[in-house]
Amino acid sequence: MSAVSEAAVVRRPLAALWERYRRYRGRFVLAIVMSTVNKVADVVPELLIGAAVDVVVRGSGSFVADLLGVESRYAQLAWLAAINLAVWVIESASEYVAAVLWRGLAQGIEHDLRVEAYDHAQHLHLGWHESRTAGATLATLNDDVNQLERMLDIGIPAILQTALNVLLVGIVFAVASWQLLLYAFLPIPVIIAGSLVFQRRLEPLYDDVREKVSDLSGALSANLAGIATIKSFTAEERERDRIEEVSSAYRDTNLRAIRSSAAFVPLVRMAILAGFTCTLLLGGWATLDGDLELGLYSVLVFMTQRLLWPMTDVAEVLDLYQRGRASTARILALLAEPVTVPAGTRALARPVRGRVELRSVRAGYADGPDVLHDLDLVVPAGETHAIVGPTGAGKSSLLRLVLRFDDPRSGAVLLDGTDVRDLDWDSLRGSVGYVAQDVYLFSGTIADNIAYGRPDASREQVVAAAEGAAVSSYVESLEDGYDTWVGERGVTLSGGQRQRIALARALLREPALLVLDEATSAVDNETEAAIQRSLRVAGERCTTLVVAHRLSTVRHAHRIWVLDDGRVSEAGTHDELVALGGAYAALWSVQTGEGVA
């Protein structure tokens, strides 16, 4: 996101929201109209009270008598009662419609913004997600969106009602007495000026509050995900203290904002007292002198209360506004994050063969040094190739480029002779079956997880994939079989079981290219042998690219590439590399117990 666009979002987040959701403008205008009708109907009863006082005092010379041509006081009061009934019906109906419109508007924008922000986050490159905590993103997608919803549901209608109240009451005062208008409205500039001062003070405070919410969400999310590690190291007390520290920082920041916001209320009350006193005394004296009708004086007293007392809610409305503004800025900042790994537009010819080639590839993470250096590598279609080497050699970085989680700094990665940057996602990732080193299973049944990449698969196809991953016998031994529910991240399964289910998920796609990142690291030797047999069968139908530390997994590969410091140091078959007596042979001798590196 550019500095200009980011600054614009921070300065005018609500204006940016208005531009973004044009389709809600009609509903917004209708909500304003209904709120206006409601506020007009809400003001009329005070006028009717003044008219009733006028009827009682002046009788046939009252305003109602002149307006309706009715001399009887009883009839005049009956007319006022009928008018009051109609006004209350209109007020009640308009209040209901306005509430439905405002809340529907808030819910609609909340829903659309959360889905849009989540979808945008999905398309941001993997490095962006890895550079921040999952809790920070979750806080934006959930808590910040909820804060915006409260502002739209409560804050904006309250601001509108206050503005309409000032306008309508001002009209009544202007008709009655310009002098009283000036005195009654005298506190309003003070309140507005105070609001602007407090708004500038609250703005950075609530920005800080949103940051502290993000920190707290991130800490809680990380600790809950790592609860097993916390328990195993008996770190519960230490982690409790750490969460207490983060939560205290959020509490203290929130309290500073609350204290600043609450300090505004006494200022408003003093201004209200001044305005009400002016109306009470000056209007009363004018009535005693015969310059102001008693009924009109009654109206003005009620109107002053109606005008100024809602101003006590300005602090709460300001609080909602500042929270919503800060949250909106964070959401729009997320939406303004550029998609640096966009989908291409080209589609591969079918069937995809799965040939992979890396040409002079140079790659790294963020602004760090290169991890891969001018790497050249070719995996012919239909062959199984392995990538091995010490930790940090660049094996996983290479797979990230093939899957296009990242793009190379220079050079190109090709699938069937086409640069992967030019391919649409269906041609690239739709042709790949991937098993990550850190397997992720979703909360759901085993069958759901196997069919995740192919949700229309039949039960027979799911079972066949499970057999290919050597996990069918385990699943069938369970009471509910393939309908067994697994917890979030598959916590109810062992590491080996998760890996085999993930492998079945990849095999079910019948991919042109099967990519395995330490896919058998958590299985026993017998299961590994079964999986190897399955992979040899699968390898007859697709290209397979395997990263492995356990060399027994890849000894039957057509070609093994040995990486060292981001460069290919050796390449050949297992037997060729062992005979070469280099780095691979040393690794093999250590793993088989035949020597010490």
XYZ file of C-alpha atoms in Angstrom:
597
model
C 0.000 0.000 0.000
C 1.403 3.395 -0.950
C 2.036 6.071 1.670
C -0.545 8.310 -0.041
C -3.346 5.763 -0.030
C -2.527 4.716 3.527
C -2.612 8.327 4.717
C -5.945 8.871 2.956
C -7.434 5.821 4.660
C -6.239 6.988 8.089
C -7.507 10.566 7.606
C -10.872 9.781 6.029
C -11.804 6.156 6.744
C -15.572 6.763 6.724
C -15.401 8.688 3.450
C -13.461 5.768 1.983
C -16.155 3.413 3.275
C -18.860 5.582 1.673
C -17.094 5.353 -1.679
C -16.551 1.626 -1.333
C -20.158 0.649 -0.672
C -22.178 2.705 -3.119
C -24.856 -0.009 -3.334
C -25.975 0.827 0.212
C -26.520 4.522 -0.481
C -30.235 4.121 -1.309
C -30.895 2.313 1.964
C -28.833 4.931 3.782
C -30.887 7.795 2.324
C -34.154 6.014 3.153
C -32.937 5.475 6.740
C -32.198 9.219 6.990
C -35.691 10.038 5.690
C -37.374 7.743 8.226
C -35.223 9.107 11.057
C -36.224 12.623 10.022
C -39.918 11.698 10.033
C -39.432 10.102 13.438
C -37.694 13.149 14.882
C -40.351 15.550 13.533
C -43.060 13.374 15.082
C -41.041 13.268 18.286
C -40.962 17.090 18.551
C -44.674 17.637 17.816
C -45.981 16.475 21.285
C -44.140 19.388 22.956
C -45.920 21.756 20.568
C -49.233 20.089 21.405
C -48.544 20.603 25.132
C -48.056 24.326 24.519
C -51.209 24.401 22.403
C -53.160 22.661 25.190
C -51.923 25.233 27.731
C -52.917 27.974 25.289
C -56.415 26.465 24.957
C -56.907 26.328 28.724
C -55.667 29.889 29.237
C -57.163 31.722 26.209
C -60.168 29.593 25.274
C -61.877 30.793 22.084
C -58.935 33.090 21.332
C -56.395 30.300 21.307
C -54.214 29.350 18.388
C -56.139 26.077 17.945
C -59.450 27.929 17.798
C -58.151 30.233 15.091
C -56.635 27.354 13.146
C -59.579 24.924 13.309
C -62.475 27.348 13.771
C -63.610 25.545 16.946
C -64.645 27.704 19.937
C -65.337 25.019 22.571
C -62.310 24.311 24.738
C -63.432 20.701 25.125
C -63.594 20.257 21.357
C -60.222 21.941 20.936
C -58.632 19.572 23.476
C -60.303 16.601 21.751
C -58.795 17.691 18.447
C -55.390 17.982 20.090
C -55.796 14.462 21.553
C -56.677 13.060 18.101
C -53.715 14.820 16.518
C -51.472 13.514 19.305
C -52.699 9.944 18.655
C -51.882 10.237 14.962
C -48.455 11.694 15.752
C -47.637 8.853 18.144
C -48.643 6.273 15.535
C -46.413 7.957 12.960
C -43.566 8.236 15.464
C -43.800 4.583 16.472
C -44.023 3.313 12.891
C -41.175 5.500 11.643
C -38.994 4.531 14.603
C -39.522 0.834 13.797
C -38.750 1.292 10.092
C -35.717 3.493 10.829
C -34.341 0.966 13.350
C -34.743 -1.892 10.866
C -33.079 0.134 8.110
C -30.138 1.299 10.239
C -29.516 -2.122 11.754
C -29.926 -3.845 8.412
C -27.484 -1.356 6.915
C -24.983 -1.984 9.714
C -25.331 -5.766 9.429
C -25.042 -5.674 5.645
C -21.886 -3.558 5.605
C -20.420 -5.582 8.488
C -21.037 -8.820 6.597
C -19.751 -7.560 3.267
C -16.686 -5.930 4.772
C -15.740 -9.008 6.807
C -16.131 -11.329 3.817
C -14.280 -8.915 1.520
C -11.456 -8.438 4.025
C -11.170 -12.190 4.630
C -11.157 -12.934 0.910
C -8.505 -10.275 0.339
C -6.384 -11.704 3.173
C -6.583 -15.120 1.494
C -5.044 -13.690 -1.653
C -2.159 -11.924 0.090
C 1.119 -13.749 -0.308
C 2.202 -16.249 2.315
C 5.056 -14.045 3.529
C 2.562 -11.358 4.592
C 0.760 -13.842 6.826
C 4.025 -15.165 8.215
C 5.188 -11.649 9.107
C 2.294 -11.038 11.535
C 0.435 -13.051 14.126
C -2.773 -14.824 13.176
C -4.398 -13.105 16.169
C -3.687 -9.659 14.683
C -5.470 -10.573 11.465
C -8.294 -12.189 13.439
C -8.716 -9.008 15.510
C -9.141 -6.988 12.315
C -11.604 -9.420 10.737
C -13.678 -9.854 13.873
C -13.311 -7.227 16.595
C -12.654 -4.262 14.292
C -15.600 -5.165 12.074
C -17.817 -5.451 15.165
C -16.728 -1.987 16.316
C -17.681 -0.595 12.916
C -21.071 -2.321 13.154
C -21.763 -0.637 16.529
C -20.901 2.757 15.084
C -23.211 2.260 12.102
C -26.002 0.787 14.223
C -25.859 3.257 17.142
C -23.390 6.069 16.497
C -24.452 7.400 13.088
C -28.222 7.383 13.908
C -27.456 9.184 17.192
C -25.456 11.863 15.375
C -28.294 12.297 12.872
C -30.934 12.503 15.612
C -28.917 15.139 17.472
C -28.477 17.244 14.321
C -32.198 17.007 13.468
C -33.083 17.870 17.035
C -30.999 21.043 16.906
C -32.503 22.036 13.547
C -36.156 21.470 14.481
C -35.919 23.063 17.913
C -34.034 25.972 16.378
C -36.928 26.577 13.981
C -39.401 26.656 16.878
C -37.247 29.115 18.821
C -36.712 31.298 15.736
C -40.488 31.574 15.249
C -41.075 32.328 18.945
C -38.224 34.639 19.931
C -34.879 35.423 18.300
C -33.557 36.553 21.665
C -34.374 33.239 23.353
C -32.989 31.415 20.304
C -29.617 33.046 20.883
C -29.592 32.335 24.623
C -30.807 28.725 24.309
C -28.326 27.950 21.528
C -25.439 29.701 23.244
C -24.087 26.446 24.807
C -24.005 24.613 21.461
C -20.837 26.290 20.074
C -19.147 25.463 23.389
C -20.212 21.836 23.054
C -19.088 21.659 19.408
C -15.732 23.256 20.188
C -15.290 20.870 23.103
C -16.196 17.957 20.838
C -13.508 18.910 18.330
C -10.905 19.235 21.072
C -11.856 15.895 22.578
C -11.976 14.247 19.161
C -8.375 15.240 18.478
C -7.428 13.956 21.910
C -9.327 10.699 21.569
C -8.163 9.839 18.050
C -4.627 8.647 18.957
C -5.934 7.029 22.138
C -8.361 4.815 20.252
C -5.758 4.009 17.603
C -3.657 2.739 20.490
C -6.644 0.806 21.868
C -7.070 -1.017 18.547
C -3.360 -1.899 18.506
C -3.594 -3.290 22.042
C -6.636 -5.368 21.045
C -4.575 -6.804 18.207
C -1.697 -7.639 20.587
C -4.068 -9.320 23.043
C -5.825 -11.357 20.323
C -2.466 -12.443 18.932
C -1.172 -13.548 22.323
C -4.335 -15.490 23.170
C -4.458 -17.144 19.740
C -0.798 -18.175 19.886
C -1.069 -19.568 23.408
C -4.196 -21.575 22.694
C -2.537 -23.035 19.582
C 0.543 -23.938 21.642
C -1.275 -25.218 24.720
C 0.460 -28.617 24.549
C 3.892 -26.975 24.605
C 2.857 -24.744 27.499
C 1.723 -27.763 29.485
C 4.771 -29.878 28.648
C 7.115 -27.173 29.961
C 4.870 -26.387 32.971
C 4.759 -22.785 31.766
C 1.129 -22.135 32.719
C 1.974 -19.633 35.428
C 4.483 -17.784 33.249
C 2.069 -17.603 30.335
C -0.725 -16.465 32.634
C 1.504 -13.608 33.769
C 2.341 -12.747 30.163
C -1.338 -12.668 29.162
C -2.084 -10.604 32.256
C 0.604 -8.129 31.179
C -0.813 -7.814 27.657
C -4.373 -7.598 28.969
C -3.326 -4.956 31.506
C -1.800 -2.891 28.706
C -5.131 -3.083 26.840
C -7.095 -2.237 29.993
C -4.893 0.743 30.868
C -5.009 2.114 27.325
C -8.787 1.715 27.262
C -9.119 3.412 30.635
C -7.124 6.405 29.406
C -9.495 6.742 26.469
C -12.537 6.296 28.727
C -11.331 8.935 31.180
C -10.811 11.427 28.370
C -14.221 10.628 26.901
C -15.999 10.773 30.286
C -14.451 14.162 31.082
C -16.563 15.625 28.288
C -19.878 14.979 30.086
C -19.432 17.551 32.912
C -18.585 20.201 30.311
C -21.807 19.431 28.450
C -23.876 19.507 31.644
C -22.600 22.949 32.603
C -23.401 24.270 29.128
C -26.901 22.750 29.364
C -27.431 24.408 32.749
C -26.535 27.820 31.298
C -28.894 27.457 28.318
C -31.808 26.116 30.328
C -31.434 28.856 32.951
C -31.533 31.547 30.248
C -34.752 30.158 28.776
C -36.340 29.683 32.195
C -35.587 33.201 33.463
C -35.735 35.332 30.324
C -38.736 33.493 28.899
C -40.517 33.645 32.270
C -39.875 37.362 32.594
C -41.127 37.947 29.044
C -44.297 35.984 29.839
C -44.886 37.965 33.035
C -44.441 41.194 31.064
C -46.988 40.003 28.503
C -44.456 39.823 25.663
C -44.719 36.032 25.367
C -47.786 33.792 25.466
C -47.916 31.280 28.321
C -48.450 28.357 25.955
C -45.455 29.362 23.872
C -43.360 29.779 27.022
C -44.305 26.230 28.021
C -43.207 24.995 24.608
C -39.857 26.788 24.844
C -39.116 25.370 28.306
C -39.813 21.839 27.074
C -37.888 22.490 23.860
C -34.817 23.739 25.714
C -34.718 20.496 27.637
C -35.199 18.530 24.414
C -32.542 20.589 22.653
C -29.779 20.420 25.210
C -30.241 17.249 27.235
C -29.412 14.860 24.335
C -26.069 16.666 24.184
C -25.037 14.620 27.227
C -24.884 11.637 24.873
C -22.357 13.386 22.658
C -19.517 11.877 24.678
C -20.841 8.345 24.134
C -21.471 9.031 20.463
C -17.976 10.474 20.145
C -16.611 7.357 21.828
C -18.418 5.125 19.334
C -17.266 7.276 16.454
C -13.603 7.196 17.443
C -13.645 3.428 18.035
C -15.416 2.887 14.714
C -13.081 5.274 12.873
C -9.973 3.530 14.219
C -11.398 0.106 13.367
C -12.467 1.206 9.881
C -8.978 2.560 9.207
C -7.451 -0.807 10.174
C -9.888 -2.775 8.007
C -9.358 -0.534 4.989
C -5.605 -0.673 5.555
C -5.852 -4.465 5.275
C -7.906 -4.137 2.097
C -5.320 -1.715 0.717
C -2.508 -4.258 1.129
C -1.359 -5.064 -2.420
C -1.660 -8.587 -3.780
C 1.976 -9.101 -4.745
C 1.439 -12.617 -6.089
C -1.562 -12.138 -8.395
C -3.020 -14.897 -10.549
C -2.033 -14.998 -14.181
C -4.432 -15.281 -17.078
C -3.108 -18.198 -19.117
C -4.507 -21.719 -18.937
C -2.471 -24.851 -19.564
C -3.432 -27.278 -22.265
C -5.160 -30.393 -20.907
C -4.103 -32.862 -19.818
C -1.370 -31.165 -17.808
C 1.824 -33.234 -18.015
C 3.530 -31.874 -14.895
C 6.982 -30.989 -16.226
C 8.746 -28.590 -13.842
C 11.722 -26.407 -14.648
C 13.628 -23.768 -12.694
C 15.792 -21.437 -14.777
C 18.476 -19.335 -13.058
C 16.211 -18.824 -10.059
C 17.252 -16.408 -7.352
C 14.903 -16.108 -4.365
C 14.695 -15.030 -0.728
C 12.316 -13.859 1.973
C 11.165 -10.215 2.252
C 14.245 -7.975 2.348
C 16.566 -10.729 3.540
C 19.515 -12.226 1.647
C 19.082 -14.696 -1.192
C 18.199 -18.234 -0.151
C 18.437 -19.720 -3.663
C 21.253 -18.656 -5.987
C 20.905 -18.983 -9.787
C 19.304 -22.392 -9.407
C 18.709 -24.573 -12.477
C 16.645 -27.730 -12.143
C 14.462 -29.855 -14.443
C 11.865 -32.469 -13.471
C 10.608 -34.254 -16.622
C 6.931 -35.156 -16.765
C 6.092 -38.465 -15.136
C 9.306 -38.768 -13.117
C 9.891 -38.693 -9.374
C 12.584 -36.289 -8.247
C 13.795 -35.621 -4.724
C 15.303 -32.544 -3.091
C 17.619 -33.260 -0.143
C 20.209 -31.374 1.807
C 20.948 -29.941 5.242
C 18.584 -27.653 7.131
C 18.581 -24.186 5.590
C 19.750 -25.369 2.190
C 16.632 -23.930 0.489
C 14.523 -27.069 -0.028
C 11.214 -25.661 1.241
C 11.934 -22.328 -0.471
C 12.146 -24.184 -3.765
C 8.746 -25.816 -3.198
C 7.196 -22.437 -2.321
C 8.269 -21.155 -5.728
C 6.813 -24.181 -7.519
C 3.499 -23.713 -5.708
C 3.859 -19.959 -6.258
C 3.500 -19.028 -2.621
C 6.349 -16.664 -3.509
C 7.836 -15.378 -6.761
C 11.567 -15.501 -7.562
C 13.615 -12.329 -7.462
C 14.999 -13.272 -10.839
C 14.768 -16.225 -13.185
C 11.627 -18.257 -13.826
C 9.714 -21.314 -12.644
C 7.911 -23.161 -15.445
C 5.155 -25.758 -15.497
C 4.807 -27.517 -18.836
C 7.022 -24.835 -20.346
C 4.884 -21.875 -19.133
C 6.049 -19.398 -16.495
C 3.903 -20.039 -13.418
C 3.466 -16.262 -13.025
C 1.410 -16.299 -16.222
C -0.883 -19.154 -15.170
C -4.306 -18.841 -13.591
C -4.733 -20.617 -10.270
C -6.787 -23.438 -11.747
C -4.001 -24.352 -14.155
C -1.268 -24.082 -11.520
C -2.551 -25.079 -8.115
C -5.485 -26.977 -9.593
C -2.920 -29.307 -11.160
C -0.929 -29.834 -7.967
C -1.421 -32.097 -4.996
C 0.483 -30.763 -1.992
C 1.352 -32.310 1.363
C 2.988 -29.833 3.725
C 5.453 -30.646 6.434
C 3.116 -29.048 8.991
C -0.136 -30.781 8.107
C -3.332 -28.824 8.661
C -6.635 -30.650 9.031
C -9.911 -28.795 9.357
C -12.526 -29.425 12.006
C -14.831 -31.966 10.373
C -14.957 -35.641 9.453
C -12.043 -37.638 8.083
C -13.937 -37.980 4.791
C -14.423 -34.201 4.625
C -10.708 -33.640 5.110
C -9.698 -36.160 2.470
C -12.196 -34.661 0.001
C -11.223 -31.054 0.800
C -9.517 -30.495 -2.552
C -12.248 -32.375 -4.434
C -15.528 -31.886 -2.557
C -17.598 -33.648 -5.229
C -15.672 -36.919 -4.828
C -17.671 -40.064 -4.113
C -17.149 -42.172 -1.000
C -15.521 -44.850 -3.163
C -12.965 -42.339 -4.450
C -12.281 -41.151 -0.902
C -11.689 -44.733 0.232
C -9.394 -45.410 -2.732
C -7.308 -42.332 -1.877
C -7.108 -43.447 1.762
C -5.891 -46.865 0.619
C -3.260 -45.175 -1.534
C -2.035 -43.242 1.512
C -1.990 -46.384 3.702
C -4.530 -44.929 6.132
C -7.668 -46.893 5.196
C -7.123 -49.709 7.713
C -6.777 -47.223 10.559
C -9.879 -45.246 9.520
C -11.981 -48.379 9.107
C -10.991 -49.518 12.604
C -12.676 -46.444 14.091
C -16.253 -46.706 15.351
C -17.555 -44.082 12.889
C -15.035 -44.871 10.143
C -14.737 -42.090 7.594
C -17.435 -40.131 9.451
C -15.208 -39.831 12.536
C -14.978 -36.224 13.647
C -11.500 -34.752 14.032
C -10.828 -31.635 16.082
C -9.441 -28.357 14.817
C -6.011 -28.905 13.221
C -6.645 -32.650 13.611
C -5.599 -32.639 17.265
C -7.351 -35.946 17.930
C -4.988 -37.735 15.511
C -1.316 -38.617 15.747
C 1.238 -36.879 13.552
C 1.556 -39.908 11.286
C -2.202 -40.237 10.913
C -2.503 -36.572 9.977
C 0.257 -36.940 7.385
C -1.401 -39.955 5.791
C -4.798 -38.218 5.655
C -3.119 -35.193 4.073
C -1.463 -37.499 1.535
C -4.844 -39.081 0.756
C -6.230 -35.571 0.261
C -3.497 -34.836 -2.285
C -3.871 -38.191 -4.102
C -7.655 -37.747 -4.418
C -7.108 -34.749 -6.702
C -5.305 -37.032 -9.181
C -2.782 -34.225 -9.710
C -0.420 -33.799 -12.614
C 2.242 -32.785 -10.090
C 2.480 -34.245 -6.592
C 4.549 -32.120 -4.189
C 5.578 -33.669 -0.879
C 7.375 -31.700 1.839
C 8.591 -34.222 4.426
C 5.352 -36.133 3.875
C 6.534 -39.292 5.699
C 8.551 -37.712 8.499
C 6.026 -38.704 11.193
C 5.293 -42.314 10.149
C 6.889 -45.575 11.198
C 9.039 -47.696 8.899
C 6.250 -50.113 8.005
C 3.863 -47.288 7.079
C 6.649 -45.534 5.190
C 7.203 -48.645 3.089
C 3.456 -48.858 2.353
C 3.348 -45.186 1.377
C 6.395 -45.609 -0.839
C 4.636 -48.415 -2.691
C 1.584 -46.185 -3.116
C 3.732 -43.297 -4.324
C 5.396 -45.494 -6.906
C 1.932 -46.369 -8.230
C 0.852 -42.714 -8.110
C 4.143 -41.736 -9.746
C 3.164 -43.706 -12.813
C 0.322 -41.213 -13.353
C 1.957 -37.947 -12.309
C 5.181 -36.075 -11.752
C 6.366 -36.202 -8.138
C 8.623 -33.707 -6.396
C 9.700 -34.754 -2.903
C 11.587 -32.925 -0.169
C 12.915 -35.308 2.467
C 15.407 -35.546 5.284
C 14.869 -39.313 5.553
C 16.798 -40.537 2.514
C 15.187 -43.978 2.565
C 12.021 -42.222 1.392
C 13.621 -41.074 -1.863
C 16.201 -43.765 -2.716
C 14.044 -44.983 -5.619
C 13.610 -41.516 -7.154
C 14.562 -41.066 -10.815
C 16.853 -38.230 -9.768
C 17.972 -36.741 -6.461
C 19.041 -33.116 -6.228
C 21.337 -32.241 -3.325
C 21.110 -28.607 -2.244
C 23.736 -26.819 -0.205
C 23.425 -23.122 0.635
C 20.827 -22.584 -2.080
C 22.830 -24.230 -4.850
C 22.810 -27.684 -6.439
C 25.937 -29.435 -5.201
C 25.145 -32.914 -6.556
C 22.529 -34.606 -8.697
C 21.915 -38.181 -9.799
C 20.273 -41.436 -8.790
C 20.717 -42.887 -5.333
C 23.329 -45.383 -6.485
C 25.226 -42.740 -8.476
C 25.378 -40.369 -5.531
C 26.431 -43.031 -3.058
C 29.194 -44.092 -5.466
C 30.237 -40.456 -5.838
C 31.168 -40.348 -2.179
C 30.090 -36.717 -1.670
C 27.624 -34.986 0.617
C 24.748 -37.372 -0.194
C 26.904 -40.415 0.493
C 27.895 -38.938 3.847
C 24.260 -38.332 4.766
C 23.310 -41.843 3.676
C 26.063 -43.436 5.730
C 24.978 -41.516 8.838
C 21.296 -42.439 8.436
C 22.035 -46.098 7.799
C 24.553 -46.299 10.622
C 27.420 -47.142 8.287
C 29.558 -44.173 9.254
C 29.779 -40.866 10.998
C 29.651 -37.603 9.087
